[in-house]
Short mmCIF file of C-alpha atoms in Angstrom, two decimals:
data_model
loop_
_atom_site.label_atom_id
_atom_site.label_comp_id
_atom_site.label_asym_id
_atom_site.label_seq_id
_atom_site.Cartn_x
_atom_site.Cartn_y
_atom_site.Cartn_z
CA UNK D 1 52.89 -75.36 -48.80
CA UNK D 2 50.48 -72.66 -49.86
CA UNK D 3 50.95 -69.11 -48.52
CA UNK D 4 48.12 -67.64 -46.38
CA UNK D 5 45.70 -65.51 -48.20
CA UNK D 6 46.00 -61.74 -47.64
CA UNK D 7 42.96 -60.10 -46.02
CA UNK D 8 40.71 -58.62 -48.62
CA UNK D 9 39.84 -54.94 -48.56
CA UNK D 10 36.38 -55.94 -47.28
CA UNK D 11 37.85 -57.78 -44.30
CA UNK D 12 40.18 -54.86 -43.55
CA UNK D 13 37.17 -52.50 -43.56
CA UNK D 14 35.36 -54.77 -41.03
CA UNK D 15 38.37 -54.93 -38.69
CA UNK D 16 38.82 -51.10 -38.93
CA UNK D 17 35.20 -50.45 -38.11
CA UNK D 18 35.32 -52.96 -35.26
CA UNK D 19 38.29 -51.16 -33.66
CA UNK D 20 36.71 -47.77 -34.22
CA UNK D 21 33.41 -48.73 -32.67
CA UNK D 22 35.23 -50.33 -29.73
CA UNK D 23 37.20 -47.09 -29.11
CA UNK D 24 34.02 -44.96 -29.43
CA UNK D 25 32.17 -47.32 -27.06
CA UNK D 26 34.95 -46.88 -24.47
CA UNK D 27 34.82 -43.10 -24.84
CA UNK D 28 31.04 -43.04 -24.44
CA UNK D 29 31.31 -45.28 -21.38
CA UNK D 30 33.89 -42.85 -19.90
CA UNK D 31 31.61 -39.95 -20.78
CA UNK D 32 28.61 -41.60 -19.19
CA UNK D 33 30.62 -42.25 -16.08
CA UNK D 34 31.64 -38.55 -15.91
CA UNK D 35 28.09 -37.40 -16.49
CA UNK D 36 26.79 -39.79 -13.66
CA UNK D 37 29.38 -38.19 -11.30
CA UNK D 38 28.27 -34.67 -12.37
CA UNK D 39 24.64 -35.59 -11.98
CA UNK D 40 25.29 -36.96 -8.47
CA UNK D 41 27.19 -33.80 -7.54
CA UNK D 42 24.45 -31.62 -9.06
CA UNK D 43 21.81 -33.42 -6.99
CA UNK D 44 23.81 -32.84 -3.86
CA UNK D 45 24.25 -29.20 -4.73
CA UNK D 46 20.52 -28.83 -5.42
CA UNK D 47 19.59 -30.43 -2.04
CA UNK D 48 22.02 -27.99 -0.23
CA UNK D 49 20.65 -24.95 -2.16
CA UNK D 50 17.12 -25.97 -1.40
CA UNK D 51 18.02 -26.31 2.32
CA UNK D 52 19.58 -22.82 2.25
CA UNK D 53 16.52 -21.42 0.44
CA UNK D 54 14.24 -22.89 3.03
CA UNK D 55 16.31 -21.24 5.78
CA UNK D 56 16.10 -17.90 3.88
CA UNK D 57 12.32 -18.31 3.55
CA UNK D 58 11.98 -18.80 7.36
CA UNK D 59 14.22 -15.77 7.94
CA UNK D 60 12.05 -13.72 5.46
CA UNK D 61 8.93 -14.54 7.40
CA UNK D 62 10.56 -13.66 10.71
CA UNK D 63 11.68 -10.30 9.24
CA UNK D 64 8.21 -9.71 7.76
CA UNK D 65 6.61 -10.47 11.07
CA UNK D 66 8.88 -8.00 12.84
CA UNK D 67 8.36 -5.27 10.17
CA UNK D 68 4.55 -5.51 10.31
CA UNK D 69 4.70 -5.74 14.10
CA UNK D 70 6.65 -2.53 14.22
CA UNK D 71 4.12 -0.76 12.08
CA UNK D 72 1.22 -1.97 14.25
CA UNK D 73 -1.91 -3.59 13.14
CA UNK D 74 -5.08 -1.56 12.59
CA UNK D 75 -8.61 -3.18 12.75
CA UNK D 76 -11.84 -2.09 11.11
CA UNK D 77 -13.71 -2.62 14.40
CA UNK D 78 -11.39 -0.20 16.21
CA UNK D 79 -11.76 2.77 13.89
CA UNK D 80 -12.76 6.10 15.43
CA UNK D 81 -16.44 7.17 15.01
CA UNK D 82 -15.33 9.72 12.48
CA UNK D 83 -13.41 7.29 10.41
CA UNK D 84 -15.97 4.50 10.72
CA UNK D 85 -18.58 7.01 9.35
CA UNK D 86 -16.64 7.12 6.08
CA UNK D 87 -17.52 3.42 5.35
CA UNK D 88 -21.08 4.20 4.29
CA UNK D 89 -19.88 6.87 1.85
CA UNK D 90 -17.06 4.69 0.28
CA UNK D 91 -16.94 2.22 -2.52
CA UNK D 92 -14.82 -0.92 -1.88
CA UNK D 93 -13.61 -3.12 -4.73
CA UNK D 94 -11.92 -6.45 -4.16
CA UNK D 95 -9.85 -7.94 -7.01
CA UNK D 96 -9.21 -11.62 -6.26
CA UNK D 97 -6.60 -13.61 -8.26
CA UNK D 98 -8.42 -16.51 -9.78
CA UNK D 99 -5.42 -18.02 -11.58
CA UNK D 100 -4.44 -21.60 -11.18
CA UNK D 101 -1.54 -20.89 -8.78
CA UNK D 102 -4.09 -19.64 -6.20
CA UNK D 103 -5.90 -23.00 -5.97
CA UNK D 104 -6.23 -24.45 -2.51
CA UNK D 105 -5.37 -22.50 0.69
CA UNK D 106 -4.71 -19.13 -0.96
CA UNK D 107 -8.06 -18.66 -2.73
CA UNK D 108 -10.03 -20.49 -0.05
CA UNK D 109 -8.70 -18.21 2.66
CA UNK D 110 -9.06 -15.06 0.43
CA UNK D 111 -12.72 -15.83 -0.43
CA UNK D 112 -13.67 -16.63 3.20
CA UNK D 113 -11.91 -13.50 4.46
CA UNK D 114 -13.58 -11.26 1.93
CA UNK D 115 -16.97 -12.73 2.64
CA UNK D 116 -16.80 -11.68 6.30
CA UNK D 117 -15.31 -8.22 5.60
CA UNK D 118 -17.77 -7.44 2.78
CA UNK D 119 -20.71 -8.24 5.14
CA UNK D 120 -19.35 -5.80 7.74
CA UNK D 121 -18.85 -3.07 5.17
CA UNK D 122 -22.22 -3.56 3.39
CA UNK D 123 -23.99 -3.52 6.82
CA UNK D 124 -22.72 0.08 7.25
CA UNK D 125 -23.97 1.18 3.84
CA UNK D 126 -20.84 0.73 1.76
CA UNK D 127 -20.81 -0.20 -1.91
CA UNK D 128 -18.96 -3.56 -2.09
CA UNK D 129 -17.87 -5.33 -5.26
CA UNK D 130 -15.71 -8.42 -5.75
CA UNK D 131 -14.14 -9.50 -9.03
CA UNK D 132 -12.13 -12.57 -9.95
CA UNK D 133 -9.33 -11.73 -12.32
CA UNK D 134 -6.73 -13.56 -14.38
CA UNK D 135 -8.56 -14.13 -17.63
CA UNK D 136 -9.40 -11.59 -20.34
CA UNK D 137 -12.97 -11.43 -19.01
CA UNK D 138 -13.12 -10.31 -15.30
CA UNK D 139 -15.73 -12.30 -13.37
CA UNK D 140 -17.87 -10.34 -10.84
CA UNK D 141 -19.22 -12.37 -7.95
CA UNK D 142 -21.55 -11.75 -4.95
CA UNK D 143 -19.06 -12.46 -2.23
CA UNK D 144 -21.79 -12.36 0.46
CA UNK D 145 -23.69 -15.26 -1.18
CA UNK D 146 -22.49 -18.56 0.52
CA UNK D 147 -23.15 -20.75 -2.58
CA UNK D 148 -21.36 -18.33 -4.87
CA UNK D 149 -18.39 -18.17 -2.49
CA UNK D 150 -17.97 -21.87 -2.58
CA UNK D 151 -18.09 -21.94 -6.39
CA UNK D 152 -15.63 -19.04 -6.52
CA UNK D 153 -13.10 -21.08 -4.60
CA UNK D 154 -12.65 -23.23 -7.68
CA UNK D 155 -11.08 -20.13 -9.30
CA UNK D 156 -10.85 -19.48 -13.02
CA UNK D 157 -7.91 -21.88 -13.61
CA UNK D 158 -6.30 -19.41 -16.01
CA UNK D 159 -3.14 -17.32 -16.25
CA UNK D 160 -2.62 -14.08 -14.37
CA UNK D 161 -3.60 -11.17 -16.62
CA UNK D 162 -4.78 -8.32 -14.42
CA UNK D 163 -5.02 -5.37 -16.75
CA UNK D 164 -8.54 -6.35 -17.95
CA UNK D 165 -9.88 -6.17 -14.42
CA UNK D 166 -8.01 -2.97 -13.59
CA UNK D 167 -9.25 -1.25 -16.77
CA UNK D 168 -12.76 -2.30 -15.97
CA UNK D 169 -12.59 -0.84 -12.50
CA UNK D 170 -10.88 2.35 -13.69
CA UNK D 171 -13.62 2.82 -16.33
CA UNK D 172 -16.23 2.91 -13.52
CA UNK D 173 -14.37 5.29 -11.22
CA UNK D 174 -15.82 8.73 -10.37
CA UNK D 175 -13.62 11.73 -9.60
CA UNK D 176 -15.61 12.73 -6.52
CA UNK D 177 -16.18 9.19 -5.11
CA UNK D 178 -13.80 7.61 -2.62
CA UNK D 179 -12.95 4.13 -3.89
CA UNK D 180 -10.57 1.68 -2.14
CA UNK D 181 -9.41 -1.21 -4.29
CA UNK D 182 -7.77 -4.23 -2.67
CA UNK D 183 -5.99 -6.87 -4.68
CA UNK D 184 -5.63 -10.28 -3.15
CA UNK D 185 -3.06 -12.44 -5.02
CA UNK D 186 -0.16 -14.81 -4.64
CA UNK D 187 2.08 -12.33 -6.46
CA UNK D 188 2.13 -13.90 -9.91
CA UNK D 189 1.48 -11.42 -12.63
CA UNK D 190 1.86 -11.75 -16.43
CA UNK D 191 1.16 -8.21 -17.55
CA UNK D 192 2.76 -5.97 -14.96
CA UNK D 193 3.87 -3.25 -17.40
CA UNK D 194 0.32 -2.82 -18.74
CA UNK D 195 -1.15 -2.75 -15.23
CA UNK D 196 1.44 -0.23 -14.11
CA UNK D 197 0.62 2.11 -17.04
CA UNK D 198 -3.13 1.84 -16.43
CA UNK D 199 -2.82 2.54 -12.63
CA UNK D 200 -0.50 5.48 -13.06
CA UNK D 201 -3.01 7.20 -15.33
CA UNK D 202 -5.85 6.37 -12.95
CA UNK D 203 -4.07 7.81 -9.94
CA UNK D 204 -3.76 11.16 -11.77
CA UNK D 205 -7.29 11.16 -13.06
CA UNK D 206 -8.96 9.91 -9.83
CA UNK D 207 -7.25 11.29 -6.73
CA UNK D 208 -9.83 9.83 -4.40
CA UNK D 209 -9.18 6.18 -5.51
CA UNK D 210 -6.53 3.96 -3.86
CA UNK D 211 -5.13 0.55 -4.68
CA UNK D 212 -3.34 -1.80 -2.33
CA UNK D 213 -2.28 -5.45 -2.44
CA UNK D 214 -2.54 -8.23 0.06
CA UNK D 215 -0.07 -10.91 -1.16
CA UNK D 216 -0.50 -14.46 0.12
CA UNK D 217 2.67 -16.49 0.53
CA UNK D 218 3.14 -20.07 1.57
CA UNK D 219 5.41 -20.51 4.54
CA UNK D 220 6.39 -23.94 3.31
CA UNK D 221 7.23 -22.80 -0.17
CA UNK D 222 10.86 -21.72 -0.48
CA UNK D 223 9.92 -19.68 -3.52
CA UNK D 224 7.82 -17.27 -1.31
CA UNK D 225 8.73 -13.79 -2.34
CA UNK D 226 9.54 -10.59 -0.47
CA UNK D 227 7.04 -7.72 -0.57
CA UNK D 228 7.37 -4.01 -1.33
CA UNK D 229 5.81 -3.86 2.17
CA UNK D 230 4.07 -0.80 3.55
CA UNK D 231 7.35 1.06 2.93
CA UNK D 232 9.20 0.12 -0.22
CA UNK D 233 12.51 0.64 1.63
CA UNK D 234 11.97 -2.62 3.42
CA UNK D 235 12.50 -4.46 0.12
CA UNK D 236 16.22 -3.83 0.69
CA UNK D 237 16.25 -6.20 3.69
CA UNK D 238 14.77 -9.01 1.70
CA UNK D 239 17.12 -8.48 -1.19
CA UNK D 240 20.02 -8.71 1.31
CA UNK D 241 18.56 -11.98 2.56
CA UNK D 242 18.65 -13.44 -0.96
CA UNK D 243 14.81 -13.46 -1.43
CA UNK D 244 13.53 -12.05 -4.69
CA UNK D 245 10.34 -10.06 -5.22
CA UNK D 246 7.25 -11.24 -7.05
CA UNK D 247 6.16 -9.63 -10.26
CA UNK D 248 3.31 -7.99 -8.33
CA UNK D 249 5.62 -6.56 -5.73
CA UNK D 250 7.95 -5.15 -8.30
CA UNK D 251 5.02 -3.52 -10.14
CA UNK D 252 3.73 -1.95 -6.96
CA UNK D 253 7.17 -0.74 -5.85
CA UNK D 254 7.87 1.00 -9.18
CA UNK D 255 4.51 2.71 -9.49
CA UNK D 256 4.70 6.50 -9.88
CA UNK D 257 1.80 8.68 -8.75
CA UNK D 258 1.02 12.23 -7.71
CA UNK D 259 3.37 13.21 -4.86
CA UNK D 260 0.48 14.47 -2.68
CA UNK D 261 -1.00 11.01 -2.34
CA UNK D 262 0.18 8.02 -0.29
CA UNK D 263 1.47 5.43 -2.73
CA UNK D 264 -0.07 2.00 -3.20
CA UNK D 265 1.01 -0.48 -0.46
CA UNK D 266 1.63 -4.25 -0.40
CA UNK D 267 1.32 -6.50 2.66
CA UNK D 268 2.75 -10.00 2.42
CA UNK D 269 1.19 -12.61 4.74
CA UNK D 270 0.48 -16.36 4.91
CA UNK D 271 -2.87 -17.34 3.56
CA UNK D 272 -4.37 -17.95 7.01
CA UNK D 273 -3.80 -14.22 7.86
CA UNK D 274 -5.68 -12.93 4.87
CA UNK D 275 -8.60 -11.49 6.87
CA UNK D 276 -6.42 -9.56 9.33
CA UNK D 277 -4.25 -8.16 6.52
CA UNK D 278 -7.23 -7.02 4.41
CA UNK D 279 -8.97 -5.45 7.41
CA UNK D 280 -5.76 -3.77 8.50
CA UNK D 281 -5.17 -2.32 5.05
CA UNK D 282 -8.73 -0.94 4.79
CA UNK D 283 -8.57 0.53 8.29
CA UNK D 284 -5.33 2.30 7.35
CA UNK D 285 -6.97 3.84 4.26
CA UNK D 286 -10.18 4.85 6.14
CA UNK D 287 -8.08 6.65 8.76
CA UNK D 288 -6.16 8.70 6.21
CA UNK D 289 -7.06 12.28 5.53
CA UNK D 290 -9.08 12.46 2.37
CA UNK D 291 -7.55 14.01 -0.65
CA UNK D 292 -8.92 17.40 -1.74
CA UNK D 293 -10.51 17.32 -5.25
CA UNK D 294 -11.20 20.45 -7.21
CA UNK D 295 -13.97 19.82 -9.70
CA UNK D 296 -13.96 23.37 -11.05
CA UNK D 297 -10.96 25.17 -12.62
CA UNK D 298 -9.30 27.72 -10.45
CA UNK D 299 -9.69 31.30 -11.59
CA UNK D 300 -6.95 33.74 -10.64
CA UNK D 301 -8.17 37.11 -9.21
CA UNK D 302 -6.78 40.08 -10.90
CA UNK D 303 -5.01 42.64 -8.75
CA UNK D 304 -6.88 45.97 -8.13
CA UNK D 305 -6.49 48.51 -10.95
CA UNK D 306 -5.79 45.89 -13.55
#
Protein backbone atom coordinates (compact mmCIF):
# COMPACT_ATOMS: atom_id res chain seq x y z
CA UNK A 1 0.00 0.00 0.00
CA UNK A 2 1.49 3.27 -1.11
CA UNK A 3 1.55 6.26 1.28
CA UNK A 4 -0.43 9.36 0.20
CA UNK A 5 1.60 12.02 -1.46
CA UNK A 6 2.42 15.07 0.63
CA UNK A 7 1.00 18.38 -0.71
CA UNK A 8 3.51 20.20 -2.74
CA UNK A 9 4.56 23.73 -1.85
CA UNK A 10 2.46 24.95 -4.77
CA UNK A 11 -0.69 23.29 -3.37
CA UNK A 12 0.02 24.67 0.10
CA UNK A 13 0.34 28.16 -1.34
CA UNK A 14 -3.04 27.84 -3.11
CA UNK A 15 -4.75 26.65 0.09
CA UNK A 16 -3.19 29.51 2.08
CA UNK A 17 -4.33 32.09 -0.43
CA UNK A 18 -7.82 30.54 -0.54
CA UNK A 19 -8.17 30.85 3.25
CA UNK A 20 -6.71 34.36 3.25
CA UNK A 21 -9.09 35.56 0.52
CA UNK A 22 -12.03 33.96 2.31
CA UNK A 23 -11.15 35.76 5.54
CA UNK A 24 -10.65 39.06 3.73
CA UNK A 25 -13.97 38.63 1.91
CA UNK A 26 -15.77 38.09 5.23
CA UNK A 27 -14.12 41.21 6.68
CA UNK A 28 -15.11 43.31 3.65
CA UNK A 29 -18.68 41.99 3.87
CA UNK A 30 -18.80 42.94 7.56
CA UNK A 31 -17.34 46.35 6.69
CA UNK A 32 -19.89 46.86 3.91
CA UNK A 33 -22.67 45.96 6.33
CA UNK A 34 -21.37 48.53 8.85
CA UNK A 35 -21.09 51.21 6.16
CA UNK A 36 -24.63 50.51 4.99
CA UNK A 37 -25.87 50.97 8.55
CA UNK A 38 -23.86 54.20 8.87
CA UNK A 39 -25.19 55.46 5.53
CA UNK A 40 -28.75 54.68 6.59
CA UNK A 41 -28.22 56.56 9.86
CA UNK A 42 -26.54 59.47 8.04
CA UNK A 43 -29.50 59.78 5.67
CA UNK A 44 -31.88 59.87 8.62
CA UNK A 45 -29.73 62.52 10.32
CA UNK A 46 -29.59 64.57 7.11
CA UNK A 47 -33.38 64.47 6.76
CA UNK A 48 -33.82 65.62 10.36
CA UNK A 49 -31.26 68.41 9.97
CA UNK A 50 -32.94 69.57 6.75
CA UNK A 51 -36.27 69.64 8.58
CA UNK A 52 -34.77 71.70 11.41
CA UNK A 53 -33.09 74.04 8.88
CA UNK A 54 -36.45 74.54 7.15
CA UNK A 55 -38.04 75.44 10.49
CA UNK A 56 -35.20 77.90 11.18
CA UNK A 57 -35.68 79.44 7.74
CA UNK A 58 -39.36 80.05 8.43
CA UNK A 59 -38.46 81.49 11.84
CA UNK A 60 -35.92 83.76 10.15
CA UNK A 61 -38.51 85.13 7.72
CA UNK A 62 -40.96 85.75 10.56
CA UNK A 63 -38.30 87.65 12.52
CA UNK A 64 -37.27 89.58 9.41
CA UNK A 65 -40.88 90.56 8.74
CA UNK A 66 -41.28 91.78 12.32
CA UNK A 67 -37.97 93.69 12.21
CA UNK A 68 -38.83 95.48 8.98
CA UNK A 69 -42.40 96.06 10.15
CA UNK A 70 -41.11 97.72 13.32
CA UNK A 71 -38.88 100.01 11.26
CA UNK A 72 -41.75 101.03 9.04
CA UNK A 73 -41.86 101.03 5.27
CA UNK A 74 -41.21 104.20 3.31
CA UNK A 75 -42.46 104.78 -0.22
CA UNK A 76 -41.15 106.99 -3.00
CA UNK A 77 -44.69 108.17 -3.77
CA UNK A 78 -45.13 109.40 -0.19
CA UNK A 79 -42.04 111.62 0.07
CA UNK A 80 -42.51 115.19 1.18
CA UNK A 81 -42.34 117.82 -1.58
CA UNK A 82 -38.96 118.90 -0.28
CA UNK A 83 -37.53 115.38 -0.41
CA UNK A 84 -39.21 114.54 -3.72
CA UNK A 85 -37.55 117.63 -5.23
CA UNK A 86 -34.15 116.00 -4.57
CA UNK A 87 -34.86 113.28 -7.14
CA UNK A 88 -34.21 115.53 -10.14
CA UNK A 89 -30.84 116.56 -8.70
CA UNK A 90 -29.71 113.03 -7.86
CA UNK A 91 -27.94 110.25 -9.71
CA UNK A 92 -29.19 106.71 -9.13
CA UNK A 93 -27.09 103.64 -9.99
CA UNK A 94 -28.54 100.13 -9.80
CA UNK A 95 -26.07 97.24 -9.70
CA UNK A 96 -27.89 94.00 -10.51
CA UNK A 97 -26.29 90.64 -9.80
CA UNK A 98 -26.19 88.81 -13.13
CA UNK A 99 -24.57 85.61 -11.83
CA UNK A 100 -25.99 82.16 -12.47
CA UNK A 101 -27.45 81.84 -8.98
CA UNK A 102 -29.82 84.74 -9.74
CA UNK A 103 -31.49 82.94 -12.64
CA UNK A 104 -35.27 82.65 -12.48
CA UNK A 105 -37.39 84.45 -9.89
CA UNK A 106 -34.62 86.62 -8.37
CA UNK A 107 -33.39 88.32 -11.53
CA UNK A 108 -36.85 88.41 -13.14
CA UNK A 109 -38.32 90.26 -10.17
CA UNK A 110 -35.25 92.50 -9.81
CA UNK A 111 -35.34 93.62 -13.46
CA UNK A 112 -39.11 94.20 -13.46
CA UNK A 113 -38.93 96.16 -10.19
CA UNK A 114 -36.10 98.38 -11.40
CA UNK A 115 -37.83 99.01 -14.71
CA UNK A 116 -40.79 100.57 -12.94
CA UNK A 117 -38.73 102.50 -10.39
CA UNK A 118 -36.28 103.83 -13.00
CA UNK A 119 -39.20 105.15 -15.05
CA UNK A 120 -40.56 107.10 -12.07
CA UNK A 121 -37.15 108.56 -11.22
CA UNK A 122 -36.30 109.52 -14.80
CA UNK A 123 -39.69 111.20 -15.22
CA UNK A 124 -38.67 113.57 -12.43
CA UNK A 125 -35.34 114.42 -14.06
CA UNK A 126 -33.05 111.99 -12.29
CA UNK A 127 -29.98 110.39 -13.84
CA UNK A 128 -30.60 106.63 -13.78
CA UNK A 129 -28.10 103.90 -14.67
CA UNK A 130 -28.36 100.11 -14.42
CA UNK A 131 -25.42 97.73 -14.60
CA UNK A 132 -25.34 93.93 -14.56
CA UNK A 133 -22.35 92.70 -12.58
CA UNK A 134 -20.65 89.41 -11.83
CA UNK A 135 -18.16 89.19 -14.68
CA UNK A 136 -14.92 91.12 -15.15
CA UNK A 137 -16.70 93.40 -17.61
CA UNK A 138 -19.74 95.21 -16.08
CA UNK A 139 -22.65 95.29 -18.53
CA UNK A 140 -24.67 98.57 -18.63
CA UNK A 141 -28.30 98.22 -19.76
CA UNK A 142 -31.20 100.57 -20.51
CA UNK A 143 -33.58 99.27 -17.86
CA UNK A 144 -36.45 101.34 -19.30
CA UNK A 145 -36.31 99.52 -22.64
CA UNK A 146 -38.78 96.59 -22.58
CA UNK A 147 -36.82 94.44 -25.05
CA UNK A 148 -33.53 95.01 -23.23
CA UNK A 149 -35.18 94.15 -19.91
CA UNK A 150 -36.30 90.79 -21.27
CA UNK A 151 -32.81 90.03 -22.56
CA UNK A 152 -31.27 91.14 -19.27
CA UNK A 153 -33.36 88.55 -17.42
CA UNK A 154 -31.14 85.88 -18.96
CA UNK A 155 -28.33 87.25 -16.79
CA UNK A 156 -24.63 86.90 -17.45
CA UNK A 157 -24.39 83.25 -16.30
CA UNK A 158 -21.11 83.93 -14.56
CA UNK A 159 -19.65 84.00 -11.08
CA UNK A 160 -20.18 86.87 -8.63
CA UNK A 161 -17.24 89.26 -8.87
CA UNK A 162 -18.48 92.71 -7.87
CA UNK A 163 -15.36 94.83 -7.53
CA UNK A 164 -15.14 95.55 -11.27
CA UNK A 165 -18.59 97.16 -11.27
CA UNK A 166 -17.91 99.00 -8.01
CA UNK A 167 -14.63 100.40 -9.30
CA UNK A 168 -16.36 101.50 -12.51
CA UNK A 169 -19.00 103.41 -10.55
CA UNK A 170 -16.48 104.88 -8.10
CA UNK A 171 -14.40 106.13 -11.03
CA UNK A 172 -17.39 108.15 -12.25
CA UNK A 173 -18.39 109.70 -8.91
CA UNK A 174 -18.22 113.44 -8.32
CA UNK A 175 -17.55 114.95 -4.93
CA UNK A 176 -20.44 117.43 -5.20
CA UNK A 177 -23.00 115.11 -6.83
CA UNK A 178 -25.44 113.11 -4.71
CA UNK A 179 -25.35 109.50 -5.92
CA UNK A 180 -27.37 106.64 -4.46
CA UNK A 181 -26.19 103.16 -5.44
CA UNK A 182 -28.49 100.19 -4.85
CA UNK A 183 -27.16 96.65 -5.22
CA UNK A 184 -29.72 93.92 -5.93
CA UNK A 185 -28.31 90.45 -5.29
CA UNK A 186 -29.00 87.06 -3.76
CA UNK A 187 -26.06 87.54 -1.40
CA UNK A 188 -23.40 85.46 -3.15
CA UNK A 189 -20.10 87.33 -3.45
CA UNK A 190 -16.69 86.01 -4.51
CA UNK A 191 -14.54 89.08 -3.86
CA UNK A 192 -15.95 90.65 -0.70
CA UNK A 193 -12.57 91.82 0.63
CA UNK A 194 -11.77 93.71 -2.58
CA UNK A 195 -15.23 95.28 -2.69
CA UNK A 196 -14.97 96.33 0.95
CA UNK A 197 -11.60 98.02 0.37
CA UNK A 198 -12.88 99.90 -2.67
CA UNK A 199 -16.06 101.07 -0.92
CA UNK A 200 -14.29 102.26 2.20
CA UNK A 201 -12.01 104.48 0.13
CA UNK A 202 -14.99 105.77 -1.86
CA UNK A 203 -16.97 106.70 1.26
CA UNK A 204 -14.08 108.90 2.39
CA UNK A 205 -13.49 110.51 -1.00
CA UNK A 206 -17.17 110.98 -1.94
CA UNK A 207 -19.28 111.86 1.11
CA UNK A 208 -22.42 112.48 -0.98
CA UNK A 209 -22.47 108.91 -2.34
CA UNK A 210 -24.30 106.06 -0.63
CA UNK A 211 -24.52 102.33 -1.26
CA UNK A 212 -27.20 99.96 0.00
CA UNK A 213 -28.15 96.37 -0.75
CA UNK A 214 -31.48 94.70 -1.38
CA UNK A 215 -30.84 91.00 -0.90
CA UNK A 216 -33.30 88.56 -2.44
CA UNK A 217 -33.87 85.31 -0.53
CA UNK A 218 -35.98 82.29 -1.37
CA UNK A 219 -38.52 81.37 1.30
CA UNK A 220 -38.36 77.75 0.15
CA UNK A 221 -34.58 77.56 0.31
CA UNK A 222 -33.35 76.50 3.74
CA UNK A 223 -30.00 78.08 2.90
CA UNK A 224 -31.58 81.55 2.88
CA UNK A 225 -29.27 83.79 4.87
CA UNK A 226 -29.68 86.44 7.53
CA UNK A 227 -29.12 90.10 6.66
CA UNK A 228 -27.10 92.77 8.35
CA UNK A 229 -30.51 94.49 8.17
CA UNK A 230 -31.03 98.23 8.56
CA UNK A 231 -29.28 97.94 11.90
CA UNK A 232 -26.36 95.52 12.05
CA UNK A 233 -27.31 94.68 15.63
CA UNK A 234 -30.21 92.63 14.32
CA UNK A 235 -27.71 90.12 12.92
CA UNK A 236 -27.37 88.82 16.50
CA UNK A 237 -30.95 87.51 16.41
CA UNK A 238 -30.34 85.47 13.30
CA UNK A 239 -27.08 84.05 14.62
CA UNK A 240 -28.97 82.95 17.71
CA UNK A 241 -31.52 81.25 15.45
CA UNK A 242 -28.76 79.30 13.75
CA UNK A 243 -28.96 81.11 10.41
CA UNK A 244 -25.68 82.25 8.90
CA UNK A 245 -25.08 85.43 6.91
CA UNK A 246 -24.29 85.64 3.22
CA UNK A 247 -20.93 86.90 2.02
CA UNK A 248 -22.66 90.11 0.91
CA UNK A 249 -24.22 90.68 4.34
CA UNK A 250 -20.91 90.07 6.10
CA UNK A 251 -19.18 92.56 3.79
CA UNK A 252 -21.80 95.24 4.44
CA UNK A 253 -21.81 94.67 8.19
CA UNK A 254 -18.04 95.05 8.50
CA UNK A 255 -17.68 98.16 6.30
CA UNK A 256 -16.02 101.08 8.01
CA UNK A 257 -16.77 104.63 6.89
CA UNK A 258 -16.73 108.21 8.15
CA UNK A 259 -18.56 108.41 11.46
CA UNK A 260 -20.65 111.41 10.30
CA UNK A 261 -22.41 109.36 7.60
CA UNK A 262 -25.10 106.75 7.94
CA UNK A 263 -23.51 103.42 7.12
CA UNK A 264 -24.56 101.22 4.16
CA UNK A 265 -27.71 99.24 4.81
CA UNK A 266 -29.00 95.82 3.73
CA UNK A 267 -32.62 94.73 3.43
CA UNK A 268 -33.36 91.02 3.01
CA UNK A 269 -36.65 90.16 1.29
CA UNK A 270 -38.23 87.49 -0.91
CA UNK A 271 -37.87 88.12 -4.64
CA UNK A 272 -41.51 89.14 -5.05
CA UNK A 273 -40.96 92.07 -2.65
CA UNK A 274 -38.03 93.53 -4.60
CA UNK A 275 -39.93 96.61 -5.81
CA UNK A 276 -41.17 97.59 -2.34
CA UNK A 277 -37.73 97.04 -0.78
CA UNK A 278 -35.86 99.07 -3.41
CA UNK A 279 -38.39 101.90 -3.26
CA UNK A 280 -38.28 101.97 0.54
CA UNK A 281 -34.47 102.05 0.56
CA UNK A 282 -34.37 104.97 -1.89
CA UNK A 283 -37.08 106.85 0.02
CA UNK A 284 -35.04 106.47 3.19
CA UNK A 285 -31.95 107.92 1.50
CA UNK A 286 -33.84 110.80 -0.10
CA UNK A 287 -35.35 111.77 3.24
CA UNK A 288 -31.96 111.95 4.96
CA UNK A 289 -30.25 115.23 5.61
CA UNK A 290 -27.64 115.76 2.91
CA UNK A 291 -24.00 115.61 3.94
CA UNK A 292 -22.09 118.88 3.99
CA UNK A 293 -19.21 118.90 1.55
CA UNK A 294 -16.38 121.41 1.66
CA UNK A 295 -14.75 121.82 -1.74
CA UNK A 296 -12.28 124.45 -0.53
CA UNK A 297 -9.72 124.07 2.24
CA UNK A 298 -10.61 125.78 5.48
CA UNK A 299 -8.34 128.72 6.36
CA UNK A 300 -7.96 129.55 10.03
CA UNK A 301 -8.32 133.22 10.89
CA UNK A 302 -5.48 134.70 12.89
CA UNK A 303 -6.30 136.32 16.20
CA UNK A 304 -6.05 140.17 16.30
CA UNK A 305 -2.52 141.45 16.81
CA UNK A 306 -0.88 138.33 15.40
